[in-house]
Short mmCIF file of C-alpha atoms in Angstrom, two decimals:
data_model
loop_
_atom_site.label_atom_id
_atom_site.label_comp_id
_atom_site.label_asym_id
_atom_site.label_seq_id
_atom_site.Cartn_x
_atom_site.Cartn_y
_atom_site.Cartn_z
CA UNK N 6 32.31 -6.34 11.08
CA UNK N 7 32.09 -2.54 11.08
CA UNK N 8 31.32 -0.65 14.28
CA UNK N 9 29.80 2.82 13.91
CA UNK N 10 30.49 5.17 16.82
CA UNK N 11 27.77 7.38 18.30
CA UNK N 12 27.45 10.53 16.24
CA UNK N 13 27.33 8.56 12.99
CA UNK N 14 24.39 9.04 10.63
CA UNK N 15 21.90 6.24 9.99
CA UNK N 16 19.82 6.55 6.85
CA UNK N 17 16.28 5.19 6.95
CA UNK N 18 14.35 4.52 3.75
CA UNK N 19 10.69 5.12 4.55
CA UNK N 20 8.98 7.80 6.59
CA UNK N 21 6.30 6.01 8.62
CA UNK N 22 5.88 5.02 12.24
CA UNK N 23 8.54 2.31 12.14
CA UNK N 24 11.08 4.89 10.98
CA UNK N 25 9.87 7.17 13.74
CA UNK N 26 10.47 4.56 16.45
CA UNK N 27 13.82 3.56 14.94
CA UNK N 28 14.90 7.21 14.97
CA UNK N 29 13.93 7.59 18.61
CA UNK N 30 15.88 4.46 19.58
CA UNK N 31 18.90 5.62 17.58
CA UNK N 32 18.87 9.06 19.19
CA UNK N 33 18.93 7.46 22.63
CA UNK N 34 22.19 5.75 21.63
CA UNK N 35 23.66 8.97 20.27
CA UNK N 36 23.11 8.44 16.53
CA UNK N 37 21.66 10.88 13.99
CA UNK N 38 18.97 9.65 11.61
CA UNK N 39 18.36 10.85 8.07
CA UNK N 40 14.94 9.94 6.65
CA UNK N 41 14.44 9.43 2.92
CA UNK N 42 10.81 9.20 1.82
CA UNK N 43 8.61 10.32 -1.09
CA UNK N 44 5.88 11.92 1.02
CA UNK N 45 6.31 15.48 2.29
CA UNK N 46 4.38 14.60 5.46
CA UNK N 47 6.60 12.14 7.34
CA UNK N 48 6.01 11.18 10.96
CA UNK N 49 9.55 9.75 11.04
CA UNK N 50 11.10 13.02 9.84
CA UNK N 51 9.50 14.84 12.78
CA UNK N 52 11.91 13.12 15.18
CA UNK N 53 14.96 12.76 12.89
CA UNK N 54 17.97 15.01 12.32
CA UNK N 55 17.53 15.27 8.55
CA UNK N 56 14.90 14.59 5.90
CA UNK N 57 15.21 14.10 2.15
CA UNK N 58 11.89 14.10 0.30
CA UNK N 59 12.35 12.39 -3.08
CA UNK N 60 10.98 9.45 -5.02
CA UNK N 61 12.39 5.98 -4.36
CA UNK N 62 13.78 5.73 -7.90
CA UNK N 63 15.45 9.16 -8.01
CA UNK N 64 19.03 7.92 -8.43
CA UNK N 65 20.79 11.31 -8.04
CA UNK N 66 18.83 12.09 -4.86
CA UNK N 67 19.35 8.56 -3.50
CA UNK N 68 23.07 8.79 -4.17
CA UNK N 69 23.37 12.13 -2.41
CA UNK N 70 21.43 10.70 0.54
CA UNK N 71 23.57 7.55 0.70
CA UNK N 72 26.82 9.54 0.64
CA UNK N 73 25.59 11.49 3.66
CA UNK N 74 24.98 8.28 5.68
CA UNK N 75 27.26 5.80 7.40
CA UNK N 76 24.71 2.97 7.21
CA UNK N 77 21.26 2.65 5.65
CA UNK N 78 18.30 0.56 6.76
CA UNK N 79 14.64 0.16 5.83
CA UNK N 80 11.34 0.63 7.63
CA UNK N 81 9.34 -0.69 4.68
CA UNK N 82 10.19 -3.76 2.60
CA UNK N 83 8.57 -2.57 -0.64
CA UNK N 84 11.35 -0.13 -1.51
CA UNK N 85 12.28 -0.67 -5.20
CA UNK N 86 15.33 -2.93 -5.28
CA UNK N 87 16.85 -1.77 -8.58
CA UNK N 88 17.89 1.71 -7.40
CA UNK N 89 19.42 0.26 -4.23
CA UNK N 90 22.11 -1.45 -6.29
CA UNK N 91 23.14 2.01 -7.47
CA UNK N 92 23.95 3.15 -3.94
CA UNK N 93 25.29 0.02 -2.23
CA UNK N 94 28.88 1.21 -2.69
CA UNK N 95 28.12 4.51 -0.93
CA UNK N 96 27.06 3.12 2.46
CA UNK N 97 26.41 -0.22 4.17
CA UNK N 98 22.84 -1.46 3.61
CA UNK N 99 21.19 -3.55 6.33
CA UNK N 100 19.42 -5.89 5.93
CA UNK N 101 20.96 -6.97 2.61
CA UNK N 102 19.18 -6.18 -0.63
CA UNK N 103 18.64 -9.91 -1.20
CA UNK N 104 16.29 -10.01 1.81
CA UNK N 105 14.09 -7.30 0.30
CA UNK N 106 14.14 -9.07 -3.06
CA UNK N 107 12.80 -12.26 -1.48
CA UNK N 108 10.22 -10.56 0.74
CA UNK N 109 8.80 -8.53 -2.15
CA UNK N 110 7.82 -11.66 -4.09
CA UNK N 111 5.37 -13.99 -2.37
CA UNK N 112 6.32 -16.93 -4.58
CA UNK N 113 10.06 -16.47 -4.00
CA UNK N 114 9.39 -16.05 -0.27
CA UNK N 115 7.42 -19.30 0.00
CA UNK N 116 9.96 -21.24 -2.04
CA UNK N 117 12.78 -19.82 0.09
CA UNK N 118 11.03 -21.01 3.27
CA UNK N 119 10.44 -24.46 1.76
CA UNK N 120 14.07 -24.67 0.60
CA UNK N 121 15.14 -24.26 4.23
CA UNK N 122 12.82 -26.93 5.60
CA UNK N 123 9.70 -24.89 6.26
CA UNK N 124 6.09 -25.81 5.55
CA UNK N 125 3.77 -23.43 3.71
CA UNK N 126 0.11 -23.61 2.79
CA UNK N 127 -0.49 -25.29 -0.60
CA UNK N 128 -0.25 -22.61 -3.28
CA UNK N 129 -0.27 -22.06 -7.03
CA UNK N 130 1.03 -19.22 -9.19
CA UNK N 131 -1.57 -17.23 -11.12
CA UNK N 132 -0.65 -15.04 -14.08
CA UNK N 133 -3.88 -15.03 -16.06
CA UNK N 134 -7.54 -15.98 -15.79
CA UNK N 135 -6.91 -19.55 -16.98
CA UNK N 136 -4.24 -19.98 -14.30
CA UNK N 137 -6.78 -18.97 -11.66
CA UNK N 138 -9.23 -21.64 -12.84
CA UNK N 139 -6.48 -24.25 -12.72
CA UNK N 140 -5.20 -23.08 -9.33
CA UNK N 141 -8.60 -23.45 -7.68
CA UNK N 142 -9.07 -26.83 -9.36
CA UNK N 143 -5.72 -27.93 -7.90
CA UNK N 144 -5.77 -26.47 -4.37
CA UNK N 145 -9.52 -26.13 -3.89
CA UNK N 146 -11.61 -23.51 -2.13
CA UNK N 147 -11.78 -21.75 0.21
CA UNK N 148 -8.60 -20.03 -0.86
CA UNK N 149 -7.08 -16.58 -0.83
CA UNK N 150 -5.76 -14.78 -3.88
CA UNK N 151 -2.83 -12.44 -3.14
CA UNK N 152 -0.83 -10.23 -5.46
CA UNK N 153 2.72 -11.55 -5.77
CA UNK N 154 4.12 -8.09 -5.19
CA UNK N 155 3.03 -5.32 -2.83
CA UNK N 156 -0.01 -5.65 -0.62
CA UNK N 157 -0.03 -5.65 3.18
CA UNK N 158 -2.56 -5.37 6.03
CA UNK N 159 -5.08 -7.24 3.90
CA UNK N 160 -4.58 -5.11 0.79
CA UNK N 161 -4.12 -6.75 -2.62
CA UNK N 162 -6.08 -9.82 -1.56
CA UNK N 163 -9.39 -11.50 -2.35
CA UNK N 164 -10.96 -14.41 -0.44
CA UNK N 165 -12.43 -17.14 -2.62
CA UNK N 166 -15.24 -19.26 -1.23
CA UNK N 167 -16.52 -22.56 -2.62
CA UNK N 168 -18.74 -21.97 -5.63
CA UNK N 169 -17.63 -18.36 -6.17
CA UNK N 170 -17.54 -16.99 -9.70
CA UNK N 171 -13.83 -16.31 -10.18
CA UNK N 172 -14.10 -13.33 -12.52
CA UNK N 173 -14.90 -11.00 -9.64
CA UNK N 174 -11.85 -12.14 -7.69
CA UNK N 175 -9.60 -11.71 -10.71
CA UNK N 176 -10.97 -8.19 -11.14
CA UNK N 177 -10.44 -7.49 -7.42
CA UNK N 178 -6.68 -7.95 -7.80
CA UNK N 179 -6.63 -5.90 -11.03
CA UNK N 180 -5.41 -8.87 -13.08
CA UNK N 181 -2.00 -8.68 -11.44
CA UNK N 182 0.29 -11.72 -11.05
CA UNK N 183 -0.88 -13.54 -7.94
CA UNK N 184 -0.45 -16.54 -5.74
CA UNK N 185 -3.51 -18.57 -4.78
CA UNK N 186 -3.17 -20.10 -1.31
CA UNK N 187 -5.35 -22.84 0.09
CA UNK N 188 -6.95 -22.12 3.45
CA UNK N 189 -5.49 -24.15 6.28
CA UNK N 190 -6.96 -25.03 9.64
CA UNK N 191 -5.01 -23.38 12.44
CA UNK N 192 -5.53 -22.62 16.10
CA UNK N 193 -3.43 -19.47 16.43
CA UNK N 194 -1.22 -17.00 14.56
CA UNK N 195 2.19 -16.09 15.93
CA UNK N 196 5.44 -14.45 14.94
CA UNK N 197 9.08 -15.23 15.54
CA UNK N 198 11.04 -12.01 16.04
CA UNK N 199 14.82 -12.26 15.99
CA UNK N 200 17.79 -9.97 15.72
CA UNK N 201 21.02 -11.01 14.03
CA UNK N 202 24.22 -9.06 14.53
CA UNK N 203 27.01 -8.46 12.07
CA UNK N 204 28.97 -11.21 13.82
CA UNK N 205 26.16 -13.74 13.20
CA UNK N 206 24.84 -13.83 16.77
CA UNK N 207 21.05 -14.39 16.88
CA UNK N 208 18.73 -13.53 19.74
CA UNK N 209 14.98 -14.12 19.94
CA UNK N 210 12.27 -12.23 21.77
CA UNK N 211 9.43 -14.13 23.41
CA UNK N 212 6.92 -15.33 20.83
CA UNK N 213 3.73 -13.23 20.70
CA UNK N 214 0.28 -14.61 20.01
CA UNK N 215 -1.11 -12.37 17.26
CA UNK N 216 -4.80 -11.69 16.76
CA UNK N 217 -5.90 -10.11 13.48
CA UNK N 218 -9.13 -8.30 12.72
CA UNK N 219 -10.13 -7.51 9.12
CA UNK N 220 -6.67 -8.57 7.95
CA UNK N 221 -4.87 -6.13 10.28
CA UNK N 222 -2.94 -7.03 13.41
CA UNK N 223 -5.06 -5.96 16.39
CA UNK N 224 -3.38 -7.53 19.43
CA UNK N 225 -0.09 -9.21 20.36
CA UNK N 226 -0.10 -11.10 23.67
CA UNK N 227 2.76 -12.63 25.68
CA UNK N 228 3.07 -15.32 26.89
CA UNK N 229 1.53 -17.24 24.02
CA UNK N 230 -0.82 -20.22 24.51
CA UNK N 231 0.70 -23.68 24.94
CA UNK N 232 -0.12 -24.67 21.34
CA UNK N 233 2.22 -21.91 20.16
CA UNK N 234 4.88 -22.63 22.78
CA UNK N 235 4.99 -26.25 21.61
CA UNK N 236 5.83 -25.11 18.05
CA UNK N 237 8.13 -22.24 18.91
CA UNK N 238 11.45 -24.11 18.64
CA UNK N 239 10.68 -25.45 15.17
CA UNK N 240 9.58 -22.02 13.96
CA UNK N 241 12.65 -20.36 15.44
CA UNK N 242 14.93 -22.89 13.79
CA UNK N 243 13.46 -22.08 10.38
CA UNK N 244 13.70 -18.31 10.94
CA UNK N 245 17.34 -18.66 12.01
CA UNK N 246 18.20 -20.77 8.93
CA UNK N 247 16.61 -18.17 6.68
CA UNK N 248 18.45 -15.32 8.40
CA UNK N 249 21.78 -17.10 8.11
CA UNK N 250 21.20 -17.95 4.43
CA UNK N 251 20.60 -14.27 3.69
CA UNK N 252 23.59 -13.09 5.78
CA UNK N 253 20.96 -11.01 7.52
CA UNK N 254 21.74 -8.10 9.84
CA UNK N 255 19.03 -6.49 11.96
CA UNK N 256 15.54 -7.50 13.09
CA UNK N 257 13.72 -10.15 11.06
CA UNK N 258 10.13 -11.25 11.67
CA UNK N 259 8.56 -14.46 10.38
CA UNK N 260 4.82 -15.04 10.73
CA UNK N 261 3.39 -18.53 11.30
CA UNK N 262 0.14 -20.42 11.78
CA UNK N 263 0.00 -22.99 14.60
CA UNK N 264 -1.59 -26.17 13.20
CA UNK N 265 -2.02 -29.72 14.42
CA UNK N 266 0.87 -30.72 12.13
CA UNK N 267 3.26 -28.02 13.33
CA UNK N 268 4.06 -24.44 12.36
CA UNK N 269 3.13 -23.29 8.86
CA UNK N 270 5.16 -20.37 7.50
CA UNK N 271 3.08 -17.44 6.24
CA UNK N 272 5.44 -14.59 5.39
CA UNK N 273 8.51 -12.70 6.52
CA UNK N 274 9.19 -9.02 7.12
CA UNK N 275 12.83 -7.93 6.75
CA UNK N 276 12.46 -5.10 9.26
CA UNK N 277 11.12 -4.24 12.67
CA UNK N 278 7.51 -5.38 12.92
CA UNK N 279 4.17 -4.38 14.38
CA UNK N 280 4.00 -7.61 16.40
CA UNK N 281 7.19 -6.51 18.16
CA UNK N 282 6.02 -3.08 19.32
CA UNK N 283 5.39 -4.52 22.78
CA UNK N 284 9.17 -4.86 23.22
CA UNK N 285 9.57 -1.10 23.82
CA UNK N 286 8.34 -1.48 27.40
CA UNK N 287 7.87 -5.25 27.57
CA UNK N 288 11.45 -6.39 26.90
CA UNK N 289 14.79 -5.43 28.40
CA UNK N 290 15.90 -4.23 24.95
CA UNK N 291 13.34 -3.27 22.31
CA UNK N 292 13.33 -4.48 18.72
CA UNK N 293 14.10 -0.91 17.64
CA UNK N 294 17.17 -0.52 19.85
CA UNK N 295 18.50 -3.95 18.91
CA UNK N 296 18.03 -3.21 15.22
CA UNK N 297 20.15 -0.07 15.65
CA UNK N 298 22.72 -2.02 17.67
CA UNK N 299 22.94 -4.69 14.97
CA UNK N 300 23.38 -2.39 11.98
CA UNK N 301 25.94 -0.30 13.89
CA UNK N 302 27.98 -3.37 14.87
CA UNK N 303 27.29 -2.98 18.59
CA UNK N 304 26.75 -5.82 21.10
CA UNK N 305 23.13 -6.99 21.07
CA UNK N 306 20.94 -6.20 24.07
CA UNK N 307 19.03 -8.58 26.32
CA UNK N 308 15.75 -9.69 24.70
CA UNK N 309 14.22 -11.08 27.90
CA UNK N 310 10.83 -10.06 29.24
CA UNK N 311 10.55 -7.04 31.52
CA UNK N 312 7.24 -8.25 32.99
CA UNK N 313 5.37 -11.48 33.63
CA UNK N 314 2.75 -10.73 30.98
CA UNK N 315 2.57 -8.15 28.17
CA UNK N 316 -0.32 -6.97 25.99
CA UNK N 317 0.01 -4.77 22.90
CA UNK N 318 -3.13 -3.37 21.29
CA UNK N 319 -3.08 -1.50 18.00
CA UNK N 320 -5.13 1.68 17.78
CA UNK N 321 -6.84 1.54 14.40
CA UNK N 322 -8.63 4.54 12.95
CA UNK N 323 -10.77 6.41 15.46
CA UNK N 324 -9.62 4.19 18.36
CA UNK N 325 -6.72 6.62 18.80
CA UNK N 326 -9.19 9.39 19.58
CA UNK N 327 -9.69 7.78 23.00
CA UNK N 328 -6.17 8.85 24.03
CA UNK N 329 -7.40 10.63 27.15
CA UNK N 330 -9.27 7.58 28.43
CA UNK N 331 -6.28 5.38 27.64
CA UNK N 332 -3.96 7.67 29.59
CA UNK N 333 -6.35 7.70 32.55
CA UNK N 334 -5.35 4.07 33.15
CA UNK N 335 -1.93 4.66 34.65
CA UNK N 336 -0.51 1.26 33.69
CA UNK N 337 -0.97 1.93 29.97
CA UNK N 338 1.97 2.95 27.79
CA UNK N 339 0.50 4.99 24.94
CA UNK N 340 2.25 5.52 21.60
CA UNK N 341 0.63 7.86 19.06
CA UNK N 342 2.34 8.07 15.69
CA UNK N 343 1.54 11.69 14.88
CA UNK N 344 -0.54 10.92 11.81
CA UNK N 345 -2.95 13.73 11.04
CA UNK N 346 -6.05 11.96 9.81
CA UNK N 347 -7.57 8.85 11.35
CA UNK N 348 -9.10 6.63 8.69
CA UNK N 349 -10.68 3.17 8.94
CA UNK N 350 -7.92 0.57 8.79
CA UNK N 351 -5.12 3.09 9.43
CA UNK N 352 -2.70 2.33 12.27
CA UNK N 353 -2.68 5.48 14.40
CA UNK N 354 -0.82 4.18 17.43
CA UNK N 355 -0.63 1.39 19.96
CA UNK N 356 -0.93 0.87 23.69
CA UNK N 357 1.08 -1.57 25.76
CA UNK N 358 0.17 -2.90 29.19
CA UNK N 359 2.56 -4.75 31.50
CA UNK N 360 1.48 -7.22 34.20
CA UNK N 361 4.03 -7.83 36.94
#
């Protein structure tokens, strides 16, 4: 276990809003953050001590960045894994590279969950047009076709309905390797958010009920309905097993469907997560602060609720333009991410409301 004292430099790969909120939490604890991202416009860099703007596979630039950091973490799981092996001797990387490797491959991710006792939706691997025909024959329709790599917030996906001509769906994913998942009947979606320290201690936040709209998380509500509460322990047990198997350090989020037969694993995010944004005001210690504590080898903070009931609402696209009206309700906690242009489907901020 390695403890980093305040004043140390934390490197963050990725320059979006998660890096921004991590940087703010780190600064509160006395740490400096150094953002590494390929885009010149970085909302994370605006609140960080340093910024390196280079491509993810620029080994000389990555090496220089790593040598300037005491520990490195990620705000985005789709960072290319190969170059990370070139810098792992320069600074501690949390979570481990293996966690990114698993999360970047939907097939590996599902098999990993199953190997540790989890249940997933029926699925089949699809590498060509003939595979897609066979997959739908095997698992049936409706189904959803997802690219094995990349894709988030509904991107890289195509929904297949009974009787659909499959050529259009194969074209929609640009003939990339995919996984075809059978639809399952579920009552709710929820996420298990945990933090694991360098010493192996695991703490969980309360389980949010997540509501998606157009494939994007719209609302996270705590406490969750009873159907979710009844399946929480089983879902937490799986998430903890997966974290331990990966020797994970930091915040890990696992998404589930609540079904009549128990929790069904959907996917994991080896990072702080949108469904945990409510923890900034709604928990004693936020996911962002506890992630910094974990990677710096500090004692983990209390994950208990700070209010009886918490609501987090994402501000998508033009919804963020109503900032004045949102602020006029004095109980709202408004977070705007500093992104210049509001586009449909783009997360521009969030608002959290506490009920005491």
